[in-house]
Amino acid sequence: MMANKRNGTLYIGVTSNLIARAYQHRNGLIDGFTKDHDCRLLVWFEYHDDLQDARLRELQMKKWKRAWKIELIERTNPRWHDLFDSLA
């Protein structure tokens, strides 16, 4: 999940290369929602071995209430730090 700030706009997406995709979002290299809403902070992620499982999870989470998404983030990242540097 990408965000523009703590408790701000959230973006949920799937990728097969998290480091590259997060870098693109952080630097505004991808036109669309994340660039329009300045979602540059990687605030939560999970890995899946199977891309279809990841896509299913994405669709499931996009239907969640906002409060559930925030709770998920704050369970492991209560200060909404950018997790990008923890990937390398």
Tab-separated table of N, CA and C in Angstrom:
chain	number	residue	atom	x	y	z
A	1	MET	N	0.843	-1.168	0.000
A	1	MET	CA	0.000	0.000	0.000
A	1	MET	C	0.886	1.228	0.000
A	2	MET	N	0.522	2.145	-0.838
A	2	MET	CA	1.200	3.433	-0.910
A	2	MET	C	0.257	4.465	-0.300
A	3	ALA	N	0.838	5.506	0.307
A	3	ALA	CA	0.050	6.584	0.890
A	3	ALA	C	0.748	7.909	0.638
A	4	ASN	N	-0.011	8.980	0.748
A	4	ASN	CA	0.602	10.296	0.589
A	4	ASN	C	1.027	10.886	1.933
A	5	LYS	N	0.430	10.406	3.026
A	5	LYS	CA	0.778	10.840	4.376
A	5	LYS	C	0.030	9.939	5.355
A	6	ARG	N	0.313	10.088	6.631
A	6	ARG	CA	-0.382	9.301	7.650
A	6	ARG	C	-1.876	9.599	7.569
A	7	ASN	N	-2.659	8.535	7.526
A	7	ASN	CA	-4.122	8.618	7.419
A	7	ASN	C	-4.590	9.351	6.163
A	8	GLY	N	-3.731	9.410	5.158
A	8	GLY	CA	-4.077	10.101	3.923
A	8	GLY	C	-4.656	9.165	2.878
A	9	THR	N	-4.456	9.532	1.646
A	9	THR	CA	-4.945	8.747	0.512
A	9	THR	C	-4.156	7.449	0.414
A	10	LEU	N	-4.866	6.360	0.171
A	10	LEU	CA	-4.248	5.038	0.067
A	10	LEU	C	-4.387	4.484	-1.344
A	11	TYR	N	-3.369	3.735	-1.755
A	11	TYR	CA	-3.381	3.044	-3.039
A	11	TYR	C	-2.958	1.603	-2.802
A	12	ILE	N	-3.715	0.675	-3.355
A	12	ILE	CA	-3.385	-0.743	-3.260
A	12	ILE	C	-3.106	-1.254	-4.669
A	13	GLY	N	-1.994	-1.966	-4.820
A	13	GLY	CA	-1.652	-2.516	-6.116
A	13	GLY	C	-0.864	-3.800	-5.980
A	14	VAL	N	-0.659	-4.457	-7.098
A	14	VAL	CA	0.079	-5.724	-7.155
A	14	VAL	C	1.230	-5.556	-8.134
A	15	THR	N	2.350	-6.160	-7.814
A	15	THR	CA	3.500	-6.128	-8.710
A	15	THR	C	4.340	-7.373	-8.503
A	16	SER	N	5.097	-7.723	-9.514
A	16	SER	CA	6.033	-8.841	-9.378
A	16	SER	C	7.422	-8.336	-8.984
A	17	ASN	N	7.599	-7.000	-8.918
A	17	ASN	CA	8.878	-6.415	-8.522
A	17	ASN	C	8.602	-5.202	-7.631
A	18	LEU	N	8.462	-5.441	-6.349
A	18	LEU	CA	8.074	-4.398	-5.401
A	18	LEU	C	9.071	-3.246	-5.345
A	19	ILE	N	10.357	-3.554	-5.345
A	19	ILE	CA	11.362	-2.492	-5.252
A	19	ILE	C	11.244	-1.538	-6.445
A	20	ALA	N	11.178	-2.085	-7.644
A	20	ALA	CA	11.090	-1.248	-8.840
A	20	ALA	C	9.792	-0.453	-8.862
A	21	ARG	N	8.701	-1.110	-8.520
A	21	ARG	CA	7.394	-0.433	-8.572
A	21	ARG	C	7.301	0.663	-7.518
A	22	ALA	N	7.760	0.399	-6.308
A	22	ALA	CA	7.737	1.413	-5.252
A	22	ALA	C	8.623	2.596	-5.646
A	23	TYR	N	9.771	2.319	-6.251
A	23	TYR	CA	10.663	3.380	-6.729
A	23	TYR	C	9.939	4.263	-7.751
A	24	GLN	N	9.237	3.635	-8.670
A	24	GLN	CA	8.507	4.387	-9.690
A	24	GLN	C	7.447	5.286	-9.054
A	25	HIS	N	6.706	4.754	-8.094
A	25	HIS	CA	5.685	5.556	-7.416
A	25	HIS	C	6.322	6.683	-6.612
A	26	ARG	N	7.388	6.379	-5.884
A	26	ARG	CA	8.068	7.382	-5.044
A	26	ARG	C	8.567	8.569	-5.864
A	27	ASN	N	8.959	8.302	-7.080
A	27	ASN	CA	9.552	9.336	-7.911
A	27	ASN	C	8.595	9.891	-8.968
A	28	GLY	N	7.328	9.541	-8.860
A	28	GLY	CA	6.319	10.081	-9.763
A	28	GLY	C	6.520	9.704	-11.214
A	29	LEU	N	7.063	8.510	-11.462
A	29	LEU	CA	7.364	8.080	-12.820
A	29	LEU	C	6.181	7.410	-13.520
A	30	ILE	N	5.114	7.150	-12.767
A	30	ILE	CA	3.948	6.477	-13.336
A	30	ILE	C	2.770	7.437	-13.304
A	31	ASP	N	2.229	7.756	-14.473
A	31	ASP	CA	1.044	8.605	-14.520
A	31	ASP	C	-0.146	7.835	-13.966
A	32	GLY	N	-1.027	8.537	-13.309
A	32	GLY	CA	-2.231	7.911	-12.790
A	32	GLY	C	-2.492	8.297	-11.352
A	33	PHE	N	-3.201	7.425	-10.663
A	33	PHE	CA	-3.697	7.712	-9.315
A	33	PHE	C	-2.603	8.095	-8.344
A	34	THR	N	-1.538	7.290	-8.268
A	34	THR	CA	-0.502	7.560	-7.264
A	34	THR	C	0.198	8.893	-7.530
A	35	LYS	N	0.406	9.222	-8.772
A	35	LYS	CA	1.041	10.499	-9.107
A	35	LYS	C	0.075	11.657	-8.835
A	36	ASP	N	-1.171	11.491	-9.235
A	36	ASP	CA	-2.181	12.539	-9.033
A	36	ASP	C	-2.411	12.840	-7.552
A	37	HIS	N	-2.304	11.809	-6.707
A	37	HIS	CA	-2.587	11.969	-5.280
A	37	HIS	C	-1.323	11.967	-4.423
A	38	ASP	N	-0.158	12.013	-5.061
A	38	ASP	CA	1.135	12.095	-4.376
A	38	ASP	C	1.369	10.927	-3.408
A	39	CYS	N	0.935	9.739	-3.792
A	39	CYS	CA	1.134	8.542	-2.960
A	39	CYS	C	2.548	8.025	-3.184
A	40	ARG	N	3.471	8.458	-2.349
A	40	ARG	CA	4.886	8.139	-2.511
A	40	ARG	C	5.456	7.289	-1.385
A	41	LEU	N	4.694	7.074	-0.338
A	41	LEU	CA	5.181	6.320	0.824
A	41	LEU	C	4.706	4.873	0.755
A	42	LEU	N	5.624	3.945	0.814
A	42	LEU	CA	5.273	2.533	0.919
A	42	LEU	C	5.027	2.261	2.401
A	43	VAL	N	3.767	2.091	2.776
A	43	VAL	CA	3.431	1.976	4.201
A	43	VAL	C	3.086	0.555	4.635
A	44	TRP	N	2.839	-0.328	3.679
A	44	TRP	CA	2.518	-1.721	4.023
A	44	TRP	C	2.682	-2.577	2.779
A	45	PHE	N	3.124	-3.824	2.985
A	45	PHE	CA	3.195	-4.777	1.866
A	45	PHE	C	3.192	-6.191	2.417
A	46	GLU	N	2.846	-7.110	1.548
A	46	GLU	CA	2.973	-8.528	1.864
A	46	GLU	C	3.364	-9.246	0.583
A	47	TYR	N	4.088	-10.341	0.765
A	47	TYR	CA	4.537	-11.145	-0.370
A	47	TYR	C	3.625	-12.349	-0.573
A	48	HIS	N	3.480	-12.726	-1.826
A	48	HIS	CA	2.754	-13.936	-2.207
A	48	HIS	C	3.619	-14.702	-3.195
A	49	ASP	N	3.663	-16.003	-3.058
A	49	ASP	CA	4.415	-16.833	-3.995
A	49	ASP	C	3.739	-16.917	-5.359
A	50	ASP	N	2.423	-16.774	-5.360
A	50	ASP	CA	1.643	-16.918	-6.586
A	50	ASP	C	0.997	-15.579	-6.944
A	51	LEU	N	1.204	-15.110	-8.170
A	51	LEU	CA	0.672	-13.822	-8.602
A	51	LEU	C	-0.855	-13.805	-8.579
A	52	GLN	N	-1.471	-14.916	-8.898
A	52	GLN	CA	-2.941	-14.971	-8.854
A	52	GLN	C	-3.453	-14.796	-7.427
A	53	ASP	N	-2.754	-15.377	-6.460
A	53	ASP	CA	-3.124	-15.182	-5.058
A	53	ASP	C	-2.994	-13.712	-4.670
A	54	ALA	N	-1.938	-13.074	-5.147
A	54	ALA	CA	-1.722	-11.655	-4.856
A	54	ALA	C	-2.836	-10.801	-5.459
A	55	ARG	N	-3.232	-11.101	-6.663
A	55	ARG	CA	-4.309	-10.341	-7.312
A	55	ARG	C	-5.639	-10.541	-6.594
A	56	LEU	N	-5.872	-11.757	-6.135
A	56	LEU	CA	-7.088	-12.042	-5.370
A	56	LEU	C	-7.110	-11.231	-4.073
A	57	ARG	N	-5.966	-11.197	-3.403
A	57	ARG	CA	-5.834	-10.426	-2.160
A	57	ARG	C	-6.044	-8.931	-2.419
A	58	GLU	N	-5.487	-8.444	-3.511
A	58	GLU	CA	-5.671	-7.029	-3.875
A	58	GLU	C	-7.156	-6.705	-4.046
A	59	LEU	N	-7.860	-7.521	-4.803
A	59	LEU	CA	-9.286	-7.294	-5.027
A	59	LEU	C	-10.069	-7.358	-3.723
A	60	GLN	N	-9.701	-8.307	-2.874
A	60	GLN	CA	-10.348	-8.438	-1.572
A	60	GLN	C	-10.143	-7.166	-0.744
A	61	MET	N	-8.900	-6.695	-0.672
A	61	MET	CA	-8.583	-5.532	0.156
A	61	MET	C	-9.195	-4.242	-0.387
A	62	LYS	N	-9.345	-4.147	-1.684
A	62	LYS	CA	-9.953	-2.947	-2.266
A	62	LYS	C	-11.421	-2.824	-1.861
A	63	LYS	N	-12.033	-3.925	-1.453
A	63	LYS	CA	-13.425	-3.900	-0.991
A	63	LYS	C	-13.537	-3.602	0.509
A	64	TRP	N	-12.400	-3.621	1.196
A	64	TRP	CA	-12.401	-3.380	2.639
A	64	TRP	C	-12.817	-1.957	2.971
A	65	LYS	N	-13.306	-1.811	4.196
A	65	LYS	CA	-13.539	-0.482	4.736
A	65	LYS	C	-12.181	0.179	4.961
A	66	ARG	N	-12.156	1.489	4.858
A	66	ARG	CA	-10.928	2.248	5.065
A	66	ARG	C	-10.330	1.968	6.443
A	67	ALA	N	-11.171	1.874	7.446
A	67	ALA	CA	-10.696	1.629	8.817
A	67	ALA	C	-9.931	0.313	8.915
A	68	TRP	N	-10.341	-0.691	8.171
A	68	TRP	CA	-9.648	-1.984	8.190
A	68	TRP	C	-8.262	-1.847	7.584
A	69	LYS	N	-8.138	-1.076	6.511
A	69	LYS	CA	-6.840	-0.865	5.867
A	69	LYS	C	-5.897	-0.119	6.807
A	70	ILE	N	-6.414	0.903	7.455
A	70	ILE	CA	-5.596	1.678	8.396
A	70	ILE	C	-5.149	0.800	9.560
A	71	GLU	N	-6.053	-0.024	10.059
A	71	GLU	CA	-5.702	-0.943	11.146
A	71	GLU	C	-4.592	-1.900	10.714
A	72	LEU	N	-4.663	-2.402	9.505
A	72	LEU	CA	-3.638	-3.307	8.979
A	72	LEU	C	-2.278	-2.603	8.919
A	73	ILE	N	-2.266	-1.390	8.421
A	73	ILE	CA	-1.017	-0.620	8.347
A	73	ILE	C	-0.459	-0.393	9.748
A	74	GLU	N	-1.298	0.071	10.647
A	74	GLU	CA	-0.827	0.484	11.967
A	74	GLU	C	-0.415	-0.688	12.856
A	75	ARG	N	-0.837	-1.889	12.520
A	75	ARG	CA	-0.396	-3.069	13.264
A	75	ARG	C	1.109	-3.270	13.152
A	76	THR	N	1.669	-3.024	11.966
A	76	THR	CA	3.102	-3.239	11.754
A	76	THR	C	3.874	-1.949	11.502
A	77	ASN	N	3.171	-0.865	11.212
A	77	ASN	CA	3.828	0.403	10.885
A	77	ASN	C	3.028	1.559	11.503
A	78	PRO	N	2.992	1.628	12.838
A	78	PRO	CA	2.121	2.599	13.511
A	78	PRO	C	2.442	4.062	13.206
A	79	ARG	N	3.670	4.346	12.830
A	79	ARG	CA	4.033	5.741	12.526
A	79	ARG	C	4.011	6.044	11.027
A	80	TRP	N	3.578	5.069	10.249
A	80	TRP	CA	3.452	5.214	8.813
A	80	TRP	C	4.791	5.614	8.173
A	81	HIS	N	5.864	4.982	8.613
A	81	HIS	CA	7.166	5.230	8.002
A	81	HIS	C	7.190	4.674	6.582
A	82	ASP	N	7.994	5.273	5.730
A	82	ASP	CA	8.195	4.760	4.389
A	82	ASP	C	9.057	3.510	4.493
A	83	LEU	N	8.529	2.381	4.058
A	83	LEU	CA	9.206	1.087	4.194
A	83	LEU	C	10.131	0.787	3.012
A	84	PHE	N	10.232	1.678	2.066
A	84	PHE	CA	11.034	1.422	0.875
A	84	PHE	C	12.467	1.025	1.226
A	85	ASP	N	13.101	1.761	2.130
A	85	ASP	CA	14.496	1.474	2.473
A	85	ASP	C	14.675	0.112	3.131
A	86	SER	N	13.621	-0.420	3.728
A	86	SER	CA	13.717	-1.737	4.367
A	86	SER	C	13.722	-2.876	3.344
A	87	LEU	N	13.416	-2.571	2.097
A	87	LEU	CA	13.361	-3.605	1.051
A	87	LEU	C	14.737	-4.030	0.563
A	88	ALA	N	15.682	-3.102	0.574
A	88	ALA	CA	17.005	-3.380	0.001
A	88	ALA	C	17.926	-4.059	1.001
